[in-house]
Amino acid sequence: MKTIGLASDHAGFEMKQQVKAYLETNGYAYRDFGTFTDDSCDYSDYAHPLAEAVEAGTVDSGIALCGSGNGISMTLNKHQGIRAAICWNRELATLSREHNDANVLVLPARFVDRHAVGEILEAFLSASFCGGRHRKRVDKIPIH
């Protein structure tokens, strides 16, 4: 069973509850790194622990949310082993895995229709990296 790490700020909190329900319904375990309320907070406080868990392999991949997706994505991508992709539809989620080997899906909670969340999650969680010509590009992402 895959374990998915979760993180959000206050703007992503409500949609994160929807993500949890999807994961539970579809047989995924998850570890929630916070936030645990919709009180105003800083996304970086939750993004860093999620990124560290993905890098350490204590979770298989991650899902992160904030209002625009930008702040939490920027924070996650400061970690060398993270490839966080902001996705607002099924096609982007699929391509983020197939072409970029994304290991964290970022949902821009204020811009994603709540009815589309399940499709986006299903696309991200079921797709896999194609490798091939994309491998050399992904290998050039980290700064060594």
Coordinates of N, CA and C in Angstrom, one line a residue:
M1 N 0.9 -1.2 0.0 CA 0.0 0.0 0.0 C 0.9 1.2 0.0
K2 N 0.6 2.1 -0.9 CA 1.4 3.4 -1.0 C 0.9 4.3 0.1
T3 N 1.9 5.1 0.7 CA 1.6 6.1 1.7 C 1.8 7.4 1.0
I4 N 0.9 8.3 1.1 CA 1.0 9.6 0.5 C 1.1 10.7 1.6
G5 N 2.1 11.6 1.4 CA 2.2 12.7 2.4 C 1.3 13.8 2.0
L6 N 0.8 14.5 2.9 CA -0.1 15.7 2.6 C 0.4 16.9 3.4
A7 N 0.2 18.0 2.8 CA 0.5 19.3 3.4 C -0.3 20.4 2.8
S8 N -0.7 21.3 3.6 CA -1.5 22.5 3.1 C -1.3 23.7 4.1
D9 N -1.7 24.8 3.6 CA -1.9 26.0 4.5 C -3.4 26.1 4.7
H10 N -3.8 27.2 5.3 CA -5.2 27.4 5.6 C -6.0 27.5 4.4
A11 N -5.5 28.0 3.3 CA -6.3 28.1 2.0 C -6.5 26.8 1.4
G12 N -5.7 25.8 1.7 CA -5.9 24.5 1.1 C -6.5 23.5 2.1
F13 N -6.7 23.9 3.3 CA -7.2 23.0 4.3 C -8.5 22.3 3.9
E14 N -9.5 23.0 3.5 CA -10.8 22.4 3.1 C -10.6 21.4 2.0
M15 N -9.9 21.7 1.0 CA -9.7 20.8 -0.1 C -8.9 19.6 0.3
K16 N -8.0 19.8 1.2 CA -7.2 18.7 1.7 C -8.1 17.6 2.4
Q17 N -9.1 18.0 3.0 CA -10.1 17.1 3.6 C -10.7 16.3 2.5
Q18 N -11.0 16.9 1.4 CA -11.5 16.2 0.2 C -10.5 15.2 -0.3
V19 N -9.2 15.6 -0.3 CA -8.2 14.7 -0.8 C -8.1 13.5 0.1
K20 N -8.1 13.7 1.4 CA -8.1 12.6 2.4 C -9.2 11.6 2.1
A21 N -10.4 12.1 1.9 CA -11.6 11.2 1.7 C -11.3 10.4 0.4
Y22 N -10.8 11.0 -0.6 CA -10.5 10.3 -1.9 C -9.5 9.2 -1.6
L23 N -8.4 9.5 -0.9 CA -7.4 8.5 -0.6 C -7.9 7.3 0.2
E24 N -8.7 7.7 1.2 CA -9.3 6.6 2.1 C -10.2 5.7 1.2
T25 N -11.0 6.3 0.4 CA -11.9 5.5 -0.4 C -11.2 4.6 -1.4
N26 N -10.0 5.1 -1.9 CA -9.3 4.3 -2.9 C -8.1 3.5 -2.4
G27 N -8.1 3.3 -1.1 CA -7.1 2.4 -0.5 C -5.7 2.9 -0.3
Y28 N -5.5 4.2 -0.2 CA -4.2 4.7 0.0 C -4.1 5.1 1.5
A29 N -2.9 4.9 2.1 CA -2.6 5.4 3.4 C -2.1 6.8 3.2
Y30 N -2.2 7.6 4.2 CA -1.6 8.9 4.1 C -1.1 9.4 5.5
R31 N -0.2 10.3 5.4 CA 0.4 11.0 6.6 C 0.2 12.5 6.4
D32 N -0.5 13.1 7.3 CA -0.8 14.5 7.1 C 0.2 15.3 8.0
F33 N 0.9 16.2 7.3 CA 1.9 17.1 7.9 C 1.4 18.4 8.4
G34 N 0.1 18.6 8.2 CA -0.6 19.8 8.6 C -0.8 20.8 7.4
T35 N -1.5 21.8 7.6 CA -2.1 22.3 8.8 C -3.3 21.5 9.2
F36 N -3.8 21.7 10.4 CA -4.9 20.9 10.9 C -6.2 21.8 11.2
T37 N -6.1 23.0 10.8 CA -7.3 23.9 10.9 C -7.2 24.9 9.7
D38 N -8.3 25.7 9.6 CA -8.3 26.7 8.6 C -7.8 28.1 9.1
D39 N -7.2 28.1 10.3 CA -6.6 29.3 10.8 C -5.4 29.7 10.0
S40 N -5.2 31.0 9.8 CA -4.1 31.5 9.0 C -2.7 31.0 9.5
C41 N -1.9 30.5 8.5 CA -0.6 29.9 8.8 C 0.3 30.1 7.6
D42 N 1.5 29.6 7.7 CA 2.5 29.7 6.7 C 2.7 28.4 6.0
Y43 N 2.6 28.3 4.7 CA 2.7 27.0 4.0 C 4.0 26.4 4.2
S44 N 5.1 27.2 4.3 CA 6.4 26.6 4.4 C 6.6 25.7 5.7
D45 N 5.8 26.0 6.7 CA 5.9 25.2 8.0 C 5.5 23.8 7.7
Y46 N 4.7 23.5 6.7 CA 4.2 22.2 6.4 C 4.8 21.6 5.1
A47 N 5.3 22.4 4.2 CA 5.9 22.0 3.0 C 7.3 21.3 3.3
H48 N 8.1 21.9 4.2 CA 9.4 21.4 4.5 C 9.3 19.9 5.1
P49 N 8.5 19.7 6.1 CA 8.4 18.3 6.6 C 7.9 17.3 5.5
L50 N 7.0 17.7 4.7 CA 6.5 16.9 3.6 C 7.7 16.5 2.7
A51 N 8.4 17.6 2.2 CA 9.5 17.4 1.3 C 10.6 16.4 1.9
E52 N 10.9 16.6 3.2 CA 11.8 15.8 3.9 C 11.4 14.3 3.9
A53 N 10.1 14.1 4.1 CA 9.5 12.7 4.2 C 9.6 12.1 2.8
V54 N 9.3 12.8 1.7 CA 9.4 12.3 0.4 C 10.9 11.9 0.1
E55 N 11.8 12.8 0.4 CA 13.2 12.6 0.1 C 13.7 11.4 0.9
A56 N 13.2 11.2 2.1 CA 13.7 10.1 3.0 C 13.0 8.8 2.6
G57 N 11.9 8.8 1.9 CA 11.2 7.6 1.5 C 10.3 7.1 2.6
T58 N 9.9 8.0 3.5 CA 9.0 7.6 4.6 C 7.5 7.7 4.1
V59 N 7.4 8.5 3.0 CA 6.1 8.5 2.2 C 6.5 8.3 0.7
D60 N 5.6 7.7 -0.1 CA 5.9 7.4 -1.5 C 5.9 8.6 -2.4
S61 N 5.0 9.5 -2.1 CA 4.9 10.7 -2.9 C 4.0 11.7 -2.0
G62 N 3.8 12.9 -2.6 CA 3.1 13.9 -1.8 C 2.0 14.6 -2.6
I63 N 1.1 15.2 -1.8 CA 0.1 16.1 -2.3 C 0.1 17.3 -1.5
A64 N 0.2 18.5 -2.1 CA 0.3 19.7 -1.3 C -0.7 20.7 -1.9
L65 N -1.2 21.6 -1.0 CA -2.2 22.6 -1.4 C -2.0 23.9 -0.7
C66 N -2.1 25.0 -1.5 CA -2.3 26.3 -0.9 C -3.2 27.1 -1.9
G67 N -3.4 28.3 -1.6 CA -4.4 29.1 -2.4 C -4.1 29.1 -3.9
S68 N -2.9 29.5 -4.3 CA -2.5 29.5 -5.7 C -1.7 28.3 -6.1
G69 N -1.2 27.6 -5.2 CA -0.2 26.5 -5.5 C 1.2 27.0 -5.6
N70 N 1.4 28.3 -5.8 CA 2.7 28.8 -6.0 C 3.6 28.7 -4.8
G71 N 3.2 29.3 -3.7 CA 4.0 29.3 -2.5 C 4.5 28.0 -2.0
I72 N 3.6 27.1 -1.9 CA 3.9 25.7 -1.4 C 4.8 25.0 -2.4
S73 N 4.6 25.2 -3.7 CA 5.4 24.6 -4.7 C 6.8 25.1 -4.7
M74 N 6.9 26.4 -4.6 CA 8.3 27.0 -4.5 C 9.1 26.5 -3.3
T75 N 8.4 26.4 -2.2 CA 9.0 25.9 -1.0 C 9.5 24.4 -1.2
L76 N 8.6 23.6 -1.7 CA 8.9 22.2 -1.9 C 10.0 22.0 -2.9
N77 N 10.1 22.8 -3.9 CA 11.1 22.6 -4.9 C 12.5 23.2 -4.5
K78 N 12.6 23.8 -3.4 CA 13.9 24.1 -2.8 C 14.7 22.9 -2.4
H79 N 14.0 21.8 -2.2 CA 14.6 20.5 -1.8 C 15.1 19.8 -3.0
Q80 N 16.3 19.4 -3.0 CA 16.9 18.8 -4.2 C 16.2 17.5 -4.7
G81 N 15.6 16.8 -3.8 CA 14.9 15.5 -4.3 C 13.5 15.7 -4.6
I82 N 13.0 16.9 -4.7 CA 11.6 17.1 -4.9 C 11.3 17.7 -6.3
R83 N 10.3 17.1 -6.9 CA 9.8 17.6 -8.2 C 8.3 17.9 -8.0
A84 N 8.0 19.0 -7.5 CA 6.6 19.4 -7.2 C 6.0 20.1 -8.5
A85 N 4.8 19.6 -8.9 CA 4.2 20.2 -10.1 C 2.8 20.7 -9.7
I86 N 2.5 21.9 -10.1 CA 1.2 22.5 -9.9 C 0.3 22.0 -11.1
C87 N -0.8 21.4 -10.7 CA -1.7 20.8 -11.7 C -3.1 21.2 -11.3
W88 N -3.9 21.7 -12.3 CA -5.2 22.0 -12.1 C -6.2 21.2 -13.0
N89 N -5.6 20.3 -13.8 CA -6.5 19.4 -14.5 C -5.8 18.0 -14.7
R90 N -6.6 17.1 -15.2 CA -6.2 15.7 -15.3 C -4.9 15.6 -16.3
E91 N -5.0 16.2 -17.4 CA -3.9 16.1 -18.3 C -2.5 16.6 -17.7
L92 N -2.5 17.7 -17.1 CA -1.3 18.2 -16.4 C -0.8 17.2 -15.4
A93 N -1.7 16.7 -14.6 CA -1.3 15.7 -13.6 C -0.6 14.5 -14.2
T94 N -1.2 14.0 -15.3 CA -0.6 12.8 -16.0 C 0.7 13.2 -16.6
L95 N 0.8 14.3 -17.2 CA 2.1 14.7 -17.9 C 3.2 15.0 -16.8
S96 N 2.8 15.5 -15.7 CA 3.8 15.8 -14.6 C 4.5 14.5 -14.1
R97 N 3.7 13.4 -14.1 CA 4.3 12.1 -13.8 C 5.0 11.5 -14.9
E98 N 4.4 11.4 -16.1 CA 5.0 10.7 -17.3 C 6.2 11.4 -17.8
H99 N 6.3 12.7 -17.9 CA 7.4 13.4 -18.5 C 8.4 14.0 -17.5
N100 N 7.9 14.4 -16.3 CA 8.7 15.1 -15.3 C 9.0 14.3 -14.0
D101 N 8.5 13.1 -13.9 CA 8.6 12.2 -12.8 C 8.3 13.0 -11.5
A102 N 7.2 13.8 -11.5 CA 6.9 14.6 -10.3 C 6.6 13.7 -9.2
N103 N 7.1 14.0 -8.0 CA 6.8 13.2 -6.8 C 5.9 13.9 -5.8
V104 N 5.5 15.2 -6.1 CA 4.5 15.9 -5.3 C 3.6 16.6 -6.3
L105 N 2.3 16.3 -6.1 CA 1.2 17.0 -6.8 C 0.9 18.2 -6.0
V106 N 0.8 19.4 -6.6 CA 0.4 20.6 -5.9 C -0.9 21.1 -6.6
L107 N -1.9 21.2 -5.7 CA -3.2 21.7 -6.1 C -3.4 23.1 -5.7
P108 N -3.7 24.0 -6.7 CA -4.0 25.4 -6.3 C -5.5 25.5 -5.9
A109 N -5.7 25.4 -4.6 CA -7.0 25.2 -4.0 C -8.1 26.2 -4.4
R110 N -7.6 27.5 -4.6 CA -8.6 28.5 -5.0 C -8.9 28.5 -6.4
F111 N -8.3 27.7 -7.2 CA -8.5 27.7 -8.7 C -8.9 26.3 -9.3
V112 N -9.0 25.3 -8.4 CA -9.4 24.0 -8.9 C -10.9 23.8 -8.5
D113 N -11.7 23.4 -9.5 CA -13.1 23.0 -9.2 C -13.1 21.8 -8.3
R114 N -13.8 21.8 -7.2 CA -13.8 20.7 -6.3 C -14.3 19.4 -6.9
H115 N -15.1 19.5 -8.0 CA -15.6 18.4 -8.7 C -14.5 17.7 -9.6
A116 N -13.4 18.4 -9.8 CA -12.3 17.9 -10.7 C -11.2 17.2 -9.8
V117 N -11.2 17.4 -8.5 CA -10.1 16.9 -7.7 C -9.9 15.4 -7.8
G118 N -11.0 14.6 -7.8 CA -10.8 13.2 -7.9 C -10.2 12.8 -9.2
E119 N -10.5 13.4 -10.3 CA -9.9 13.1 -11.6 C -8.4 13.4 -11.6
I120 N -8.1 14.6 -11.0 CA -6.7 15.0 -10.9 C -5.9 14.0 -10.1
L121 N -6.4 13.7 -8.9 CA -5.7 12.7 -8.1 C -5.5 11.4 -8.7
E122 N -6.6 10.9 -9.4 CA -6.5 9.6 -10.0 C -5.5 9.6 -11.1
A123 N -5.4 10.7 -11.9 CA -4.4 10.8 -12.9 C -3.0 10.8 -12.4
F124 N -2.8 11.6 -11.4 CA -1.4 11.7 -10.8 C -1.0 10.4 -10.1
L125 N -1.9 9.8 -9.4 CA -1.5 8.5 -8.6 C -1.4 7.3 -9.5
S126 N -2.1 7.3 -10.7 CA -2.0 6.1 -11.5 C -1.0 6.2 -12.6
A127 N -0.5 7.4 -13.0 CA 0.5 7.6 -14.0 C 1.9 7.2 -13.5
S128 N 2.8 6.8 -14.4 CA 4.1 6.6 -14.0 C 5.1 7.2 -15.1
F129 N 6.3 7.4 -14.6 CA 7.4 8.0 -15.4 C 7.7 7.2 -16.7
C130 N 7.7 7.8 -17.8 CA 8.0 7.2 -19.1 C 9.5 6.9 -19.3
G131 N 10.3 7.7 -18.6 CA 11.8 7.5 -18.8 C 12.2 7.9 -20.2
G132 N 13.0 7.1 -20.8 CA 13.5 7.4 -22.2 C 14.1 8.8 -22.3
R133 N 13.6 9.5 -23.3 CA 14.2 10.9 -23.6 C 14.0 11.8 -22.4
H134 N 13.0 11.5 -21.6 CA 12.7 12.4 -20.4 C 13.7 12.2 -19.3
R135 N 14.3 11.0 -19.2 CA 15.2 10.7 -18.1 C 16.3 11.7 -18.0
K136 N 17.0 12.0 -19.2 CA 18.1 12.9 -19.1 C 17.7 14.3 -18.7
R137 N 16.5 14.8 -19.0 CA 16.0 16.1 -18.6 C 15.8 16.1 -17.1
V138 N 15.1 15.1 -16.6 CA 14.9 15.0 -15.1 C 16.2 14.9 -14.4
D139 N 17.1 14.2 -14.9 CA 18.4 14.1 -14.2 C 19.2 15.4 -14.1
K140 N 18.8 16.4 -15.0 CA 19.5 17.7 -15.0 C 18.8 18.7 -14.0
I141 N 17.7 18.3 -13.4 CA 17.0 19.2 -12.5 C 17.8 19.6 -11.2
P142 N 18.3 18.6 -10.4 CA 19.0 18.9 -9.2 C 20.3 19.7 -9.4
I143 N 20.6 20.5 -8.5 CA 21.9 21.2 -8.5 C 22.8 20.3 -7.7
H144 N 23.9 19.9 -8.3 CA 24.8 19.0 -7.5 C 26.0 19.7 -6.9

